[in-house]
Amino acid sequence: MYLTADIQARDPERARLAAAFEEFVAAGKTVHRLPGPGEQRAAGVNHHGAPVFLPLREQNQHIHRQPRGRQKAIDMVSWENRQELIERYRERILEAHAQGMSEATISTAQRLTRAQVRMIASAIGVTLRQRAKRKKAEPTIAQLADQVEARPPRDQQDTARELARIRKETAAAMQALERLENRSRRKA
């Protein structure tokens, strides 16, 4: 574990990575900073849109960490891969988000895993919906006309039947209420 900035600066591997990063920035490429372990995601929410609370003090440096050598290798490879992935899919995911598409729909359309879609969305500061909106198909004019024609005309008999049914339901509801009141009186 690195304790101070001067110890970090002495580490040749970190210096090499820092130089590579400076080259990357000098080349004019965009850097998307992803939240590391224990850091908040964009706008203080996770990919579900729920607020993220950071672990307290010392705890956050141990979250999801592997042995140092392997972790460095994973960090380096995945950092480059993530940057490339973000560059490639940034516009598409922003477009899909503007259209109101959900995470699952985007992942299917772009042939990415849902985790990759969440990671890219988090890097560009977008919160995606977990479910797609269900759109009700609006009936056409012809369908509406068919419904009107198929509906029988209301006459007095239909109205009387409807009133009788409503009275019956009301009486049943009143009886149920009385039973509930009687039970509550007995218990009290």
PDB file of C-alpha atoms in Angstrom:
ATOM      1  CA  MET A   1       0.000   0.000   0.000  1.00  0.00           C
ATOM      2  CA  TYR A   2       1.335   3.449  -0.926  1.00  0.00           C
ATOM      3  CA  LEU A   3       1.453   5.873   1.949  1.00  0.00           C
ATOM      4  CA  THR A   4       2.752   9.160   0.542  1.00  0.00           C
ATOM      5  CA  ALA A   5       3.049  10.938  -2.802  1.00  0.00           C
ATOM      6  CA  ASP A   6       6.875  10.742  -2.893  1.00  0.00           C
ATOM      7  CA  ILE A   7       6.783   6.939  -2.452  1.00  0.00           C
ATOM      8  CA  GLN A   8       4.303   6.759  -5.324  1.00  0.00           C
ATOM      9  CA  ALA A   9       6.552   8.953  -7.489  1.00  0.00           C
ATOM     10  CA  ARG A  10       9.514   6.608  -6.876  1.00  0.00           C
ATOM     11  CA  ASP A  11       7.613   3.635  -8.252  1.00  0.00           C
ATOM     12  CA  PRO A  12       8.958   3.151 -11.831  1.00  0.00           C
ATOM     13  CA  GLU A  13       5.834   1.322 -13.007  1.00  0.00           C
ATOM     14  CA  ARG A  14       3.608   4.194 -11.917  1.00  0.00           C
ATOM     15  CA  ALA A  15       5.951   6.661 -13.601  1.00  0.00           C
ATOM     16  CA  ARG A  16       5.767   4.670 -16.861  1.00  0.00           C
ATOM     17  CA  LEU A  17       1.967   4.586 -16.691  1.00  0.00           C
ATOM     18  CA  ALA A  18       1.850   8.314 -15.924  1.00  0.00           C
ATOM     19  CA  ALA A  19       4.041   9.016 -18.991  1.00  0.00           C
ATOM     20  CA  ALA A  20       1.768   6.867 -21.180  1.00  0.00           C
ATOM     21  CA  PHE A  21      -1.243   8.746 -19.832  1.00  0.00           C
ATOM     22  CA  GLU A  22       0.403  12.120 -20.555  1.00  0.00           C
ATOM     23  CA  GLU A  23       1.051  10.977 -24.149  1.00  0.00           C
ATOM     24  CA  PHE A  24      -2.576   9.914 -24.422  1.00  0.00           C
ATOM     25  CA  VAL A  25      -3.750  13.348 -23.245  1.00  0.00           C
ATOM     26  CA  ALA A  26      -1.182  15.187 -25.403  1.00  0.00           C
ATOM     27  CA  ALA A  27      -2.503  13.319 -28.460  1.00  0.00           C
ATOM     28  CA  GLY A  28      -5.789  15.150 -27.865  1.00  0.00           C
ATOM     29  CA  LYS A  29      -7.785  12.052 -26.964  1.00  0.00           C
ATOM     30  CA  THR A  30     -10.689  12.371 -24.559  1.00  0.00           C
ATOM     31  CA  VAL A  31     -10.212  10.998 -21.063  1.00  0.00           C
ATOM     32  CA  HIS A  32     -13.306   9.632 -19.367  1.00  0.00           C
ATOM     33  CA  ARG A  33     -12.659   9.134 -15.687  1.00  0.00           C
ATOM     34  CA  LEU A  34     -14.501   6.137 -14.318  1.00  0.00           C
ATOM     35  CA  PRO A  35     -15.304   5.856 -10.635  1.00  0.00           C
ATOM     36  CA  GLY A  36     -12.880   3.563  -8.857  1.00  0.00           C
ATOM     37  CA  PRO A  37     -13.718   1.171  -6.028  1.00  0.00           C
ATOM     38  CA  GLY A  38     -15.504   3.004  -3.240  1.00  0.00           C
ATOM     39  CA  GLU A  39     -16.017   6.207  -5.254  1.00  0.00           C
ATOM     40  CA  GLN A  40     -19.363   7.700  -6.106  1.00  0.00           C
ATOM     41  CA  ARG A  41     -20.781   7.303  -9.569  1.00  0.00           C
ATOM     42  CA  ALA A  42     -21.961  10.202 -11.715  1.00  0.00           C
ATOM     43  CA  ALA A  43     -24.180  12.654  -9.836  1.00  0.00           C
ATOM     44  CA  GLY A  44     -23.984  10.571  -6.648  1.00  0.00           C
ATOM     45  CA  VAL A  45     -26.179   7.749  -7.915  1.00  0.00           C
ATOM     46  CA  ASN A  46     -25.500   4.198  -9.011  1.00  0.00           C
ATOM     47  CA  HIS A  47     -26.710   2.682 -12.287  1.00  0.00           C
ATOM     48  CA  HIS A  48     -30.155   2.071 -10.724  1.00  0.00           C
ATOM     49  CA  GLY A  49     -30.480   5.761  -9.922  1.00  0.00           C
ATOM     50  CA  ALA A  50     -30.284   5.098  -6.180  1.00  0.00           C
ATOM     51  CA  PRO A  51     -28.003   7.321  -4.067  1.00  0.00           C
ATOM     52  CA  VAL A  52     -24.564   5.861  -3.409  1.00  0.00           C
ATOM     53  CA  PHE A  53     -23.056   6.062   0.036  1.00  0.00           C
ATOM     54  CA  LEU A  54     -19.301   5.755   0.308  1.00  0.00           C
ATOM     55  CA  PRO A  55     -17.742   3.344   2.781  1.00  0.00           C
ATOM     56  CA  LEU A  56     -16.119   4.997   5.767  1.00  0.00           C
ATOM     57  CA  ARG A  57     -12.417   5.988   5.727  1.00  0.00           C
ATOM     58  CA  GLU A  58     -10.079   2.970   5.641  1.00  0.00           C
ATOM     59  CA  GLN A  59     -12.708   0.558   4.370  1.00  0.00           C
ATOM     60  CA  ASN A  60     -12.865   1.867   0.824  1.00  0.00           C
ATOM     61  CA  GLN A  61      -9.261   1.058  -0.096  1.00  0.00           C
ATOM     62  CA  HIS A  62      -9.865  -2.681   0.317  1.00  0.00           C
ATOM     63  CA  ILE A  63     -13.080  -3.008  -1.630  1.00  0.00           C
ATOM     64  CA  HIS A  64     -12.887  -5.343  -4.657  1.00  0.00           C
ATOM     65  CA  ARG A  65      -9.090  -5.305  -4.718  1.00  0.00           C
ATOM     66  CA  GLN A  66      -6.975  -8.235  -5.817  1.00  0.00           C
ATOM     67  CA  PRO A  67      -3.280  -8.921  -5.080  1.00  0.00           C
ATOM     68  CA  ARG A  68      -1.254  -5.884  -6.201  1.00  0.00           C
ATOM     69  CA  GLY A  69       0.603  -7.366  -9.203  1.00  0.00           C
ATOM     70  CA  ARG A  70      -2.472  -8.902 -10.799  1.00  0.00           C
ATOM     71  CA  GLN A  71      -4.573  -5.823 -10.028  1.00  0.00           C
ATOM     72  CA  LYS A  72      -2.056  -3.556 -11.793  1.00  0.00           C
ATOM     73  CA  ALA A  73      -2.140  -5.721 -14.913  1.00  0.00           C
ATOM     74  CA  ILE A  74      -5.940  -5.830 -14.891  1.00  0.00           C
ATOM     75  CA  ASP A  75      -6.148  -2.066 -14.331  1.00  0.00           C
ATOM     76  CA  MET A  76      -3.831  -1.303 -17.226  1.00  0.00           C
ATOM     77  CA  VAL A  77      -5.496  -3.604 -19.756  1.00  0.00           C
ATOM     78  CA  SER A  78      -9.044  -2.800 -18.731  1.00  0.00           C
ATOM     79  CA  TRP A  79      -8.337   0.962 -18.570  1.00  0.00           C
ATOM     80  CA  GLU A  80      -7.313   0.993 -22.238  1.00  0.00           C
ATOM     81  CA  ASN A  81     -10.177  -1.298 -23.227  1.00  0.00           C
ATOM     82  CA  ARG A  82     -12.704   0.783 -21.315  1.00  0.00           C
ATOM     83  CA  GLN A  83     -11.479   4.019 -22.902  1.00  0.00           C
ATOM     84  CA  GLU A  84     -11.796   2.462 -26.351  1.00  0.00           C
ATOM     85  CA  LEU A  85     -15.253   1.063 -25.573  1.00  0.00           C
ATOM     86  CA  ILE A  86     -16.448   4.425 -24.241  1.00  0.00           C
ATOM     87  CA  GLU A  87     -15.127   6.277 -27.310  1.00  0.00           C
ATOM     88  CA  ARG A  88     -16.776   3.816 -29.690  1.00  0.00           C
ATOM     89  CA  TYR A  89     -20.242   3.654 -28.077  1.00  0.00           C
ATOM     90  CA  ARG A  90     -20.576   7.097 -26.445  1.00  0.00           C
ATOM     91  CA  GLU A  91     -22.719   8.720 -29.159  1.00  0.00           C
ATOM     92  CA  ARG A  92     -24.907   5.655 -29.686  1.00  0.00           C
ATOM     93  CA  ILE A  93     -25.712   5.325 -25.996  1.00  0.00           C
ATOM     94  CA  LEU A  94     -26.443   9.055 -25.677  1.00  0.00           C
ATOM     95  CA  GLU A  95     -28.815   8.795 -28.660  1.00  0.00           C
ATOM     96  CA  ALA A  96     -30.525   5.721 -27.232  1.00  0.00           C
ATOM     97  CA  HIS A  97     -30.863   7.457 -23.841  1.00  0.00           C
ATOM     98  CA  ALA A  98     -32.453  10.475 -25.528  1.00  0.00           C
ATOM     99  CA  GLN A  99     -34.980   8.127 -27.164  1.00  0.00           C
ATOM    100  CA  GLY A 100     -35.836   6.707 -23.722  1.00  0.00           C
ATOM    101  CA  MET A 101     -34.467   3.215 -24.346  1.00  0.00           C
ATOM    102  CA  SER A 102     -33.744   0.997 -21.354  1.00  0.00           C
ATOM    103  CA  GLU A 103     -30.430  -0.596 -20.429  1.00  0.00           C
ATOM    104  CA  ALA A 104     -31.513  -4.033 -21.712  1.00  0.00           C
ATOM    105  CA  THR A 105     -32.743  -2.657 -25.039  1.00  0.00           C
ATOM    106  CA  ILE A 106     -29.501  -0.753 -25.596  1.00  0.00           C
ATOM    107  CA  SER A 107     -27.378  -3.788 -24.747  1.00  0.00           C
ATOM    108  CA  THR A 108     -29.336  -5.918 -27.230  1.00  0.00           C
ATOM    109  CA  ALA A 109     -29.213  -3.277 -29.966  1.00  0.00           C
ATOM    110  CA  GLN A 110     -25.486  -2.525 -29.543  1.00  0.00           C
ATOM    111  CA  ARG A 111     -24.472  -6.150 -28.831  1.00  0.00           C
ATOM    112  CA  LEU A 112     -22.879  -5.244 -25.520  1.00  0.00           C
ATOM    113  CA  THR A 113     -23.316  -6.811 -22.120  1.00  0.00           C
ATOM    114  CA  ARG A 114     -25.536  -4.928 -19.684  1.00  0.00           C
ATOM    115  CA  ALA A 115     -22.501  -4.375 -17.450  1.00  0.00           C
ATOM    116  CA  GLN A 116     -20.653  -2.689 -20.331  1.00  0.00           C
ATOM    117  CA  VAL A 117     -23.672  -0.486 -21.065  1.00  0.00           C
ATOM    118  CA  ARG A 118     -23.863   0.512 -17.367  1.00  0.00           C
ATOM    119  CA  MET A 119     -20.116   1.226 -17.304  1.00  0.00           C
ATOM    120  CA  ILE A 120     -20.254   3.454 -20.408  1.00  0.00           C
ATOM    121  CA  ALA A 121     -23.375   5.247 -19.143  1.00  0.00           C
ATOM    122  CA  SER A 122     -21.685   5.852 -15.801  1.00  0.00           C
ATOM    123  CA  ALA A 123     -18.588   7.247 -17.530  1.00  0.00           C
ATOM    124  CA  ILE A 124     -20.610   9.704 -19.621  1.00  0.00           C
ATOM    125  CA  GLY A 125     -22.814  10.660 -16.654  1.00  0.00           C
ATOM    126  CA  VAL A 126     -26.119   9.195 -17.811  1.00  0.00           C
ATOM    127  CA  THR A 127     -28.573   7.175 -15.705  1.00  0.00           C
ATOM    128  CA  LEU A 128     -30.382   4.558 -17.787  1.00  0.00           C
ATOM    129  CA  ARG A 129     -33.794   3.077 -17.042  1.00  0.00           C
ATOM    130  CA  GLN A 130     -33.903  -0.588 -16.077  1.00  0.00           C
ATOM    131  CA  ARG A 131     -37.141  -1.279 -17.953  1.00  0.00           C
ATOM    132  CA  ALA A 132     -38.454  -0.232 -21.312  1.00  0.00           C
ATOM    133  CA  LYS A 133     -41.617   1.844 -21.415  1.00  0.00           C
ATOM    134  CA  ARG A 134     -44.614  -0.135 -22.599  1.00  0.00           C
ATOM    135  CA  LYS A 135     -46.305   1.773 -25.385  1.00  0.00           C
ATOM    136  CA  LYS A 136     -50.000   1.158 -25.822  1.00  0.00           C
ATOM    137  CA  ALA A 137     -50.894   0.832 -29.468  1.00  0.00           C
ATOM    138  CA  GLU A 138     -53.335   3.592 -30.331  1.00  0.00           C
ATOM    139  CA  PRO A 139     -56.437   2.301 -32.140  1.00  0.00           C
ATOM    140  CA  THR A 140     -56.911   3.390 -35.735  1.00  0.00           C
ATOM    141  CA  ILE A 141     -59.999   5.311 -36.869  1.00  0.00           C
ATOM    142  CA  ALA A 142     -61.340   2.145 -38.525  1.00  0.00           C
ATOM    143  CA  GLN A 143     -61.005   0.177 -35.254  1.00  0.00           C
ATOM    144  CA  LEU A 144     -62.785   2.928 -33.318  1.00  0.00           C
ATOM    145  CA  ALA A 145     -65.598   2.953 -35.898  1.00  0.00           C
ATOM    146  CA  ASP A 146     -65.933  -0.855 -35.588  1.00  0.00           C
ATOM    147  CA  GLN A 147     -66.212  -0.550 -31.804  1.00  0.00           C
ATOM    148  CA  VAL A 148     -68.964   2.053 -32.082  1.00  0.00           C
ATOM    149  CA  GLU A 149     -70.910  -0.046 -34.603  1.00  0.00           C
ATOM    150  CA  ALA A 150     -70.547  -3.241 -32.554  1.00  0.00           C
ATOM    151  CA  ARG A 151     -71.846  -1.606 -29.343  1.00  0.00           C
ATOM    152  CA  PRO A 152     -75.596  -2.236 -28.951  1.00  0.00           C
ATOM    153  CA  PRO A 153     -77.760   0.834 -28.356  1.00  0.00           C
ATOM    154  CA  ARG A 154     -78.589   1.492 -24.704  1.00  0.00           C
ATOM    155  CA  ASP A 155     -82.266   1.254 -23.958  1.00  0.00           C
ATOM    156  CA  GLN A 156     -84.235   1.492 -20.731  1.00  0.00           C
ATOM    157  CA  GLN A 157     -83.961  -2.244 -19.979  1.00  0.00           C
ATOM    158  CA  ASP A 158     -80.153  -2.118 -20.121  1.00  0.00           C
ATOM    159  CA  THR A 159     -80.143   0.898 -17.828  1.00  0.00           C
ATOM    160  CA  ALA A 160     -82.500  -0.809 -15.346  1.00  0.00           C
ATOM    161  CA  ARG A 161     -80.300  -3.950 -15.317  1.00  0.00           C
ATOM    162  CA  GLU A 162     -77.213  -1.834 -14.703  1.00  0.00           C
ATOM    163  CA  LEU A 163     -78.881   0.009 -11.795  1.00  0.00           C
ATOM    164  CA  ALA A 164     -80.030  -3.283 -10.218  1.00  0.00           C
ATOM    165  CA  ARG A 165     -76.490  -4.678 -10.449  1.00  0.00           C
ATOM    166  CA  ILE A 166     -75.024  -1.558  -8.828  1.00  0.00           C
ATOM    167  CA  ARG A 167     -77.615  -1.697  -5.987  1.00  0.00           C
ATOM    168  CA  LYS A 168     -76.811  -5.382  -5.386  1.00  0.00           C
ATOM    169  CA  GLU A 169     -73.048  -4.682  -5.217  1.00  0.00           C
ATOM    170  CA  THR A 170     -73.626  -1.741  -2.858  1.00  0.00           C
ATOM    171  CA  ALA A 171     -75.788  -3.878  -0.531  1.00  0.00           C
ATOM    172  CA  ALA A 172     -73.116  -6.615  -0.477  1.00  0.00           C
ATOM    173  CA  ALA A 173     -70.422  -4.050   0.339  1.00  0.00           C
ATOM    174  CA  MET A 174     -72.532  -2.586   3.176  1.00  0.00           C
ATOM    175  CA  GLN A 175     -73.091  -6.064   4.671  1.00  0.00           C
ATOM    176  CA  ALA A 176     -69.350  -6.760   4.534  1.00  0.00           C
ATOM    177  CA  LEU A 177     -68.663  -3.459   6.332  1.00  0.00           C
ATOM    178  CA  GLU A 178     -71.220  -4.275   9.042  1.00  0.00           C
ATOM    179  CA  ARG A 179     -69.606  -7.703   9.557  1.00  0.00           C
ATOM    180  CA  LEU A 180     -66.185  -6.077   9.930  1.00  0.00           C
ATOM    181  CA  GLU A 181     -67.532  -3.543  12.441  1.00  0.00           C
ATOM    182  CA  ASN A 182     -69.185  -6.322  14.482  1.00  0.00           C
ATOM    183  CA  ARG A 183     -65.929  -8.306  14.556  1.00  0.00           C
ATOM    184  CA  SER A 184     -63.908  -5.296  15.650  1.00  0.00           C
ATOM    185  CA  ARG A 185     -66.450  -4.551  18.447  1.00  0.00           C
ATOM    186  CA  ARG A 186     -66.218  -8.157  19.684  1.00  0.00           C
ATOM    187  CA  LYS A 187     -62.418  -8.040  19.740  1.00  0.00           C
ATOM    188  CA  ALA A 188     -62.343  -4.666  21.520  1.00  0.00           C
TER     189      ALA A 188
END
